[in-house]
Coordinates of N, CA and C in Angstrom, one line a residue:
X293 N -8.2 -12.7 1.3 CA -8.3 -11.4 1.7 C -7.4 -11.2 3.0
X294 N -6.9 -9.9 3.3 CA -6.0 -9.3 4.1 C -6.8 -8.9 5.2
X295 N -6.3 -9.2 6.5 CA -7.1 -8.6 7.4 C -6.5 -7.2 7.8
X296 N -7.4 -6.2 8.1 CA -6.6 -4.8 9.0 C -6.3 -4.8 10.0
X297 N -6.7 -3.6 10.7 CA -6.7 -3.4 12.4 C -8.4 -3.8 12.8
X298 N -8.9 -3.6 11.8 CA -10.2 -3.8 12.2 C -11.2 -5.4 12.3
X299 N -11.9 -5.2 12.8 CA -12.7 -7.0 12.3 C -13.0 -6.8 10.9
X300 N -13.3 -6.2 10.0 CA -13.9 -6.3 8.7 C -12.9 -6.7 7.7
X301 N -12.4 -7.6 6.8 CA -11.4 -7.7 6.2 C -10.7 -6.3 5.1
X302 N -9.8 -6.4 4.7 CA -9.5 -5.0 3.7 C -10.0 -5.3 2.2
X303 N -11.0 -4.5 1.8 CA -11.3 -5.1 0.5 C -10.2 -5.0 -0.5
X304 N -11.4 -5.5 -1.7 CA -9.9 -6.2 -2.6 C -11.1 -6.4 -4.1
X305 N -12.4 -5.8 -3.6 CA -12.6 -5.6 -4.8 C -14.1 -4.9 -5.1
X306 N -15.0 -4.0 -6.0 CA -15.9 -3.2 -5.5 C -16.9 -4.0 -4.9
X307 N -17.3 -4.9 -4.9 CA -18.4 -5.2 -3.7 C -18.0 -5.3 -2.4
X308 N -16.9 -5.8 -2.5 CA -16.1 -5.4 -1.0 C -16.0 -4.1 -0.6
X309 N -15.6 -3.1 -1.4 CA -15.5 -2.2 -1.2 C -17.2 -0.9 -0.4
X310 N -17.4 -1.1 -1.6 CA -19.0 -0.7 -1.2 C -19.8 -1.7 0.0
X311 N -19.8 -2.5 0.4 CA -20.1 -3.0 1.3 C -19.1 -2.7 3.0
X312 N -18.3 -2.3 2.8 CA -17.5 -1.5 3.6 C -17.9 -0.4 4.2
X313 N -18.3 0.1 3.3 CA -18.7 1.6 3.3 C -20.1 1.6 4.0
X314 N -20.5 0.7 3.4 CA -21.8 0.7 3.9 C -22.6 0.4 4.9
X315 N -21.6 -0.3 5.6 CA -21.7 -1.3 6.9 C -21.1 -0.4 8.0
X316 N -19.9 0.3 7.8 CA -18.8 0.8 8.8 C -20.0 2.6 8.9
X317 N -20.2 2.7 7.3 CA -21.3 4.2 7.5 C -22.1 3.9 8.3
X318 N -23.2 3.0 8.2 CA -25.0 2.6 8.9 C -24.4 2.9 10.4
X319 N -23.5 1.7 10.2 CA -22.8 1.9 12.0 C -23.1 2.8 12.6
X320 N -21.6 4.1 11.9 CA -21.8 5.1 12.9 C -22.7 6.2 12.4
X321 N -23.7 6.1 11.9 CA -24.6 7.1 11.5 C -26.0 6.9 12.4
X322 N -26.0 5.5 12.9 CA -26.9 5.3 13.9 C -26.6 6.2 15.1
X323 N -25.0 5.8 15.4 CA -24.4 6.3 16.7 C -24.7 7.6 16.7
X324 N -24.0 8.4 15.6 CA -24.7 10.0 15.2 C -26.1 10.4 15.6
X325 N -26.5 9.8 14.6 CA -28.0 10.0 15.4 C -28.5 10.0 16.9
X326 N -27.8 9.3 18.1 CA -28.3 9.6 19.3 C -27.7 10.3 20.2
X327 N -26.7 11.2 19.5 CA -25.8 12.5 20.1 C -26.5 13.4 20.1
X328 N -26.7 13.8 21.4 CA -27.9 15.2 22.0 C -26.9 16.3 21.3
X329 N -28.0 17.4 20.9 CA -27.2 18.5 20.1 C -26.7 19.1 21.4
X330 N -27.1 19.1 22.7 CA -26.9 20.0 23.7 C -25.0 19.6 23.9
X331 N -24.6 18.1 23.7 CA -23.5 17.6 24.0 C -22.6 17.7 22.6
X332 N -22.8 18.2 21.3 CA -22.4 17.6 19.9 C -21.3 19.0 20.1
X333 N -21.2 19.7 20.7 CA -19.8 20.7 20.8 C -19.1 21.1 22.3
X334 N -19.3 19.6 22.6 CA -18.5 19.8 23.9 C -17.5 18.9 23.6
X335 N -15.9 19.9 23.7 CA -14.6 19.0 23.5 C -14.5 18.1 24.5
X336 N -15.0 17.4 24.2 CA -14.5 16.1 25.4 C -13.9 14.5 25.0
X337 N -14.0 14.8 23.2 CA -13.2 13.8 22.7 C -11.8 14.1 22.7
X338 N -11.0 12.7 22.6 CA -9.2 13.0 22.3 C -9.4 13.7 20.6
X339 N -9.1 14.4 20.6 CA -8.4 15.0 18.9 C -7.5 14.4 18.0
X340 N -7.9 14.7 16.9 CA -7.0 13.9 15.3 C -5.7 14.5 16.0
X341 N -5.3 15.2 16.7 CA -3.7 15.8 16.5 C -3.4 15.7 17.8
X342 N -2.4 14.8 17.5 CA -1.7 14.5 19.8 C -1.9 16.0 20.6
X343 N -2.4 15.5 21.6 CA -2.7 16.3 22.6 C -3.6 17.5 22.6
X344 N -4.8 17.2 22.0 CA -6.0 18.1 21.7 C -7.3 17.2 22.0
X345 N -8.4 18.0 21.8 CA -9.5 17.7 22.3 C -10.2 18.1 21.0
X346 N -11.2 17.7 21.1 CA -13.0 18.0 19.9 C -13.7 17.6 20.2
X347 N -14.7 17.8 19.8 CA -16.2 17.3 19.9 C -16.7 16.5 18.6
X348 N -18.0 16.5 19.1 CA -18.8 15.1 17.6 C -18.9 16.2 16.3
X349 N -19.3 17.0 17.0 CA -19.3 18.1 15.8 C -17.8 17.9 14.7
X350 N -17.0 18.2 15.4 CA -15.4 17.9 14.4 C -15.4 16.9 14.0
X351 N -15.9 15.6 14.7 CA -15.6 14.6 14.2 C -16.0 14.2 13.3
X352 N -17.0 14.3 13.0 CA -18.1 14.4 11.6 C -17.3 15.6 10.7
X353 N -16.8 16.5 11.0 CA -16.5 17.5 10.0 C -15.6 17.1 9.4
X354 N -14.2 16.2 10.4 CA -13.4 15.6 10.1 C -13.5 14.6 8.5
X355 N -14.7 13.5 8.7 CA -15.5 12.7 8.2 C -15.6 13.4 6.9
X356 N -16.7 14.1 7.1 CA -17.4 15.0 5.7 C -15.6 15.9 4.8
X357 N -14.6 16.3 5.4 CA -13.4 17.0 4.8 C -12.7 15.7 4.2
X358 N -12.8 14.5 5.1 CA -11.9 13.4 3.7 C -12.9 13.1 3.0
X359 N -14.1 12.6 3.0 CA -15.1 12.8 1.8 C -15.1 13.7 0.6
X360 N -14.8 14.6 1.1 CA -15.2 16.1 0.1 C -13.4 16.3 -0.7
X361 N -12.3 15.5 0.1 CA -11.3 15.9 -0.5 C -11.3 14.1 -1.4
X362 N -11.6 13.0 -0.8 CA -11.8 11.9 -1.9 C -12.0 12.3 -3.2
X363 N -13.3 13.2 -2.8 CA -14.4 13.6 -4.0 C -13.1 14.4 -5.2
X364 N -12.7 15.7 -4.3 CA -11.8 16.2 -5.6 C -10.6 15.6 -6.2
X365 N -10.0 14.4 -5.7 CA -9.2 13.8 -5.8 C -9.8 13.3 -7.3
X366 N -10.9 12.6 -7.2 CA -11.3 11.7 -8.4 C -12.2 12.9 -9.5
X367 N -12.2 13.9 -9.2 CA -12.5 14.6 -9.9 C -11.1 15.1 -10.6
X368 N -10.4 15.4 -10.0 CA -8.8 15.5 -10.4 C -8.6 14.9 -11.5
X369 N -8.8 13.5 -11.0 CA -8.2 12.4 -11.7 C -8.9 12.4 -13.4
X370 N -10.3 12.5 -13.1 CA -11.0 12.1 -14.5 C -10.7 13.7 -15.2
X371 N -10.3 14.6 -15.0 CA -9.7 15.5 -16.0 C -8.1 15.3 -16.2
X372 N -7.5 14.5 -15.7 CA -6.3 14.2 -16.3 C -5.2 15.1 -15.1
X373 N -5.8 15.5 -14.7 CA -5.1 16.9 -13.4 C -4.4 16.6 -13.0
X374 N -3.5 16.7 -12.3 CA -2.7 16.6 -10.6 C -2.8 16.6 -9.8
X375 N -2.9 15.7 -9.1 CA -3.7 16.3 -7.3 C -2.4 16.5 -6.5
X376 N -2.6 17.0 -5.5 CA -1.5 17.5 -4.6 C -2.1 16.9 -3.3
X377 N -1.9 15.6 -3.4 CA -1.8 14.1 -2.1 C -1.1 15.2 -1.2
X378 N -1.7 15.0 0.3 CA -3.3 14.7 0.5 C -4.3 15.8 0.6
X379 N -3.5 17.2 0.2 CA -4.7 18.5 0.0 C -3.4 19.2 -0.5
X380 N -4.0 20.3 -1.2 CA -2.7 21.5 -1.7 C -3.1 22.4 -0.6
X381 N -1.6 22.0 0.0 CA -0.9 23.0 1.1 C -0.7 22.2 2.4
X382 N -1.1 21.0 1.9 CA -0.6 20.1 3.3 C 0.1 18.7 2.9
X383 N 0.9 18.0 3.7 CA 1.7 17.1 3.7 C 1.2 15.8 4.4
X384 N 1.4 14.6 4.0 CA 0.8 14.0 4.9 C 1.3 14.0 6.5
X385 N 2.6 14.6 6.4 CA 3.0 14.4 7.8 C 2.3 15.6 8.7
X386 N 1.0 16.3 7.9 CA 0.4 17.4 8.3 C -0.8 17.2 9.2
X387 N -1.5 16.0 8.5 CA -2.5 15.3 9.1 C -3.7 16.4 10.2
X388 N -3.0 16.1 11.2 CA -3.5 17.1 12.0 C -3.9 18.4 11.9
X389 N -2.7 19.3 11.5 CA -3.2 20.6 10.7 C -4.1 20.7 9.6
X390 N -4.5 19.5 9.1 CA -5.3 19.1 8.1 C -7.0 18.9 8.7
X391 N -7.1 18.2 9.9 CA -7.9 17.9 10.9 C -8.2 19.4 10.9
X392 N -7.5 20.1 12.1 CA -7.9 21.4 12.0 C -8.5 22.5 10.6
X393 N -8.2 22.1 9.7 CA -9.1 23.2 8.8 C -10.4 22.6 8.1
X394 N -10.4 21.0 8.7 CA -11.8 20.7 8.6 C -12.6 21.2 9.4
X395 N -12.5 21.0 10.5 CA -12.9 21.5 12.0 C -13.4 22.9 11.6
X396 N -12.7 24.1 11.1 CA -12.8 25.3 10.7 C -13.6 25.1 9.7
X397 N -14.0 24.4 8.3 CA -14.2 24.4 7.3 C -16.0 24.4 7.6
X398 N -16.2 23.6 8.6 CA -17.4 23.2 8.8 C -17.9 23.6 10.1
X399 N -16.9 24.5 10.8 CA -17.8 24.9 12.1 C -18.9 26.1 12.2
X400 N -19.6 26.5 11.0 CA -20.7 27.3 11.3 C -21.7 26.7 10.5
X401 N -21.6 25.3 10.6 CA -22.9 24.3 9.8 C -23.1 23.6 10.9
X402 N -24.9 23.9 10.9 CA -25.2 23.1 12.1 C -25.5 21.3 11.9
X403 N -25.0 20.9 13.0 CA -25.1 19.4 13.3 C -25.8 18.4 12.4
X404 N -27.2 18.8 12.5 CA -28.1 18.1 11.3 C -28.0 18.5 9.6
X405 N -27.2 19.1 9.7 CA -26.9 19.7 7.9 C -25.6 19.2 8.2
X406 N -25.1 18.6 9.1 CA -23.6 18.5 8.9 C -23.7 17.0 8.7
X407 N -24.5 16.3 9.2 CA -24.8 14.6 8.8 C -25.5 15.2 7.8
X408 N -26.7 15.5 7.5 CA -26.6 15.1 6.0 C -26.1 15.5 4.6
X409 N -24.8 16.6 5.0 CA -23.6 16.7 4.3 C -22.9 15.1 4.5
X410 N -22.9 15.1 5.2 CA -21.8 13.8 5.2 C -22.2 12.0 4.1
X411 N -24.1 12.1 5.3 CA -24.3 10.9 4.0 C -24.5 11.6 2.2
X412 N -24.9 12.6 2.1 CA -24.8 12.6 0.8 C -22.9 12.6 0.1
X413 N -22.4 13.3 1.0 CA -20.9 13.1 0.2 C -20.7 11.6 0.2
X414 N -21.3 11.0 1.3 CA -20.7 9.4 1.1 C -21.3 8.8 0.0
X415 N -22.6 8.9 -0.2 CA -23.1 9.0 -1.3 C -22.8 9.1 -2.8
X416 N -22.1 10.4 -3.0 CA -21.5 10.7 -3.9 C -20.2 9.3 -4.0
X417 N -19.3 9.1 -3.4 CA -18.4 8.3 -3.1 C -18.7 6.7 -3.8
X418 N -20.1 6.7 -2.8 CA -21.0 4.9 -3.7 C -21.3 5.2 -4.9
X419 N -21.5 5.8 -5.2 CA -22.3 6.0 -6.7 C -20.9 6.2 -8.0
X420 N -19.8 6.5 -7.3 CA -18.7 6.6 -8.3 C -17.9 5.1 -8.0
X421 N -17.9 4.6 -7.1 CA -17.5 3.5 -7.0 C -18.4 2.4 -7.7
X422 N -19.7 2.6 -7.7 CA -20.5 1.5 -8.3 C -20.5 1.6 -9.5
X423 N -20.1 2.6 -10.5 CA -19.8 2.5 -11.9 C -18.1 2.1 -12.1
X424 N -17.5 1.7 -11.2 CA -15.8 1.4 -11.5 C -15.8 0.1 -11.8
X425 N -15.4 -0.6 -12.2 CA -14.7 -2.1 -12.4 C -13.9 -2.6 -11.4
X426 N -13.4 -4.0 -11.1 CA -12.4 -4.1 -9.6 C -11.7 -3.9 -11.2
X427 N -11.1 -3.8 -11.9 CA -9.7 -3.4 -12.6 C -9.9 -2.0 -12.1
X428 N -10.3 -1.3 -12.6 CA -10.0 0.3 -12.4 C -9.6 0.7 -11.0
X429 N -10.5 -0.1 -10.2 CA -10.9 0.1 -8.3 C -9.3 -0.7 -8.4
X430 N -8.8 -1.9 -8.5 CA -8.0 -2.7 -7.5 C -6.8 -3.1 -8.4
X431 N -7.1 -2.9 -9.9 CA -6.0 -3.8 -10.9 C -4.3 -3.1 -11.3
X432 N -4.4 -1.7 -10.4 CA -3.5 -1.4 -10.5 C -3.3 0.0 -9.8
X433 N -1.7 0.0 -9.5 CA -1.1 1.3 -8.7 C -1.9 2.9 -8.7
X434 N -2.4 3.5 -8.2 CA -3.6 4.5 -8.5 C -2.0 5.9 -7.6
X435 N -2.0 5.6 -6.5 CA -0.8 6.3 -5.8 C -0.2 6.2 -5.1
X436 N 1.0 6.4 -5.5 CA 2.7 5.7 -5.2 C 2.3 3.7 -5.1
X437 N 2.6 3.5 -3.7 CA 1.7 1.7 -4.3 C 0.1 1.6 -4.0
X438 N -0.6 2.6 -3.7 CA -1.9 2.4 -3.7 C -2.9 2.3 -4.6
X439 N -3.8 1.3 -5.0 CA -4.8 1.0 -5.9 C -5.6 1.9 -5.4
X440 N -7.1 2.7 -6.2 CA -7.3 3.3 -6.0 C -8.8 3.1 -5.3
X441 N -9.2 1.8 -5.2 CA -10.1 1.4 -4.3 C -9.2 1.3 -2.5
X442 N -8.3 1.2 -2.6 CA -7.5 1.3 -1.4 C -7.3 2.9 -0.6
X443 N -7.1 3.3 -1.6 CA -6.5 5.1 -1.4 C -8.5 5.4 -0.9
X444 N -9.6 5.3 -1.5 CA -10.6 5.2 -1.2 C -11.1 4.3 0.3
X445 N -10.7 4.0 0.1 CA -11.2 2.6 1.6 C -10.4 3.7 2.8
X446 N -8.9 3.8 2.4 CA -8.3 4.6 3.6 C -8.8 5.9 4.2
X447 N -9.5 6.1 3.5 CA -10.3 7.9 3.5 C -11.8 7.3 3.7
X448 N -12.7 6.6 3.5 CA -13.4 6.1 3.8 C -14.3 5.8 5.2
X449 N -14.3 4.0 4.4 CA -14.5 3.0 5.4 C -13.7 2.7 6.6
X450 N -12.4 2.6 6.7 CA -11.5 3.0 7.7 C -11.6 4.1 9.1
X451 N -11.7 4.8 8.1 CA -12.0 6.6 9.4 C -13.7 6.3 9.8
X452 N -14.2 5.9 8.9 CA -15.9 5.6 9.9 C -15.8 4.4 11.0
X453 N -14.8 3.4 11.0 CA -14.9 2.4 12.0 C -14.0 3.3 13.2
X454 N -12.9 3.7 12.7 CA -12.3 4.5 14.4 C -13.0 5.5 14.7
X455 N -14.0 6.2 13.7 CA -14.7 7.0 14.3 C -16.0 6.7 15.2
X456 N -16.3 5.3 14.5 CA -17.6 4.9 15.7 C -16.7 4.6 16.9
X457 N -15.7 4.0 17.0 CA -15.2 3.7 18.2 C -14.9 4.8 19.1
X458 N -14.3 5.8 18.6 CA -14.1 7.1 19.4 C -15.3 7.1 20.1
X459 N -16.4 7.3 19.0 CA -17.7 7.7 19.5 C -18.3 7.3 20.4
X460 N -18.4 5.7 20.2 CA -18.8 4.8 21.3 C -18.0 4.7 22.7
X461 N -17.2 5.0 22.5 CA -16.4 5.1 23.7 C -16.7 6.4 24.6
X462 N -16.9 7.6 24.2 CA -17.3 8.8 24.2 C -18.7 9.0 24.5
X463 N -19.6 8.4 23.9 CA -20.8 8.1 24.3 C -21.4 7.5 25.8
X464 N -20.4 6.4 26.3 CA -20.2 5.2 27.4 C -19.8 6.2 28.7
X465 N -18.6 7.0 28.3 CA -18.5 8.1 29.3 C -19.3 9.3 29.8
X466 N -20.1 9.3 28.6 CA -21.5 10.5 28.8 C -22.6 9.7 29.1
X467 N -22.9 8.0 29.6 CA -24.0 7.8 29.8 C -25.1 8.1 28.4
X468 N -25.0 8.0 27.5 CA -25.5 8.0 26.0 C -25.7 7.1 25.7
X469 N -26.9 6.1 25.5 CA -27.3 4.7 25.0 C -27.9 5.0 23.6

């Protein structure tokens, strides 16, 4: 196995995979949980897009929008469709402007319907991955060179580990145990 940026190694096959998910979610879903709603829309985090600010609120919305766009990606895919990598109407060099219409997508849903938007979409995510095979998940190019348990893990388990870290970090500065 390959290691990332992170201590967890990069899976390489669905138990890896799903155990990713599952470990790097619990994480920061605990952290979630002891964000005062009085504090959950105060910009006082750095933002997905250089030189901006958000709050836990976005961050999670952030969260719940690659979820929700994983989701149509593989719904794409099992009708044979097109997807337009990484949303139709953005680029990946967009990222950030992509951040922002999560942010929008999700900001008149309150906090606690916005975590349990999120674990159910992650949800949705395990439950499609635990009927895949590591062929289908790892045995080959899914897009451009990404296998499609990889393109999944990047949208994932990935963004839940730098997002507990944001958090935790963010949390330490607010005196939040």
């Amino acid at each position: 196995m390959k290691k990332g940026h992170f201590s967890m190694p990069i899976p390489t096959s669905r138990s890896e995979l799903l155990n990713a998910i599952e470990v790097n979610f619990t994480k920061l879903f605990k952290d979630l949980e002891t964000v005062p709603d009085a504090l959950c829309r105060e910009a006082t985090l750095e933002g997905h897009a250089k030189g901006t600010m958000m709050n836990v609120h976005n961050l999670v919305s952030y969260l719940v929008g690659w979820n929700h766009l994983v989701l149509k990606w593989l719904d794409l895919d099992a009708k044979d469709a097109p997807i337009d990598f990484p949303e139709t109407g953005f680029q990946w060099n967009q990222l950030g402007l992509l951040a922002q219409k999560f942010y929008s997508d999700y900001e008149d849903v309150a906090f606690d319907q916005l975590l349990k938007d999120f674990k159910g979409a992650k949800q949705e995510i395990i439950d499609f991955i635990s009927d895949q095979t590591d062929e289908r998940l790892y045995g080959a190019n899914w897009y451009e060179k990404y296998t499609l348990g990889r393109m999944i893990q990047f949208n994932t388990s990935s963004p839940y580990a730098n997002a507990r870290t944001r958090l935790r970090k963010w949390k330490r500065a607010n005196g939040i145990t």
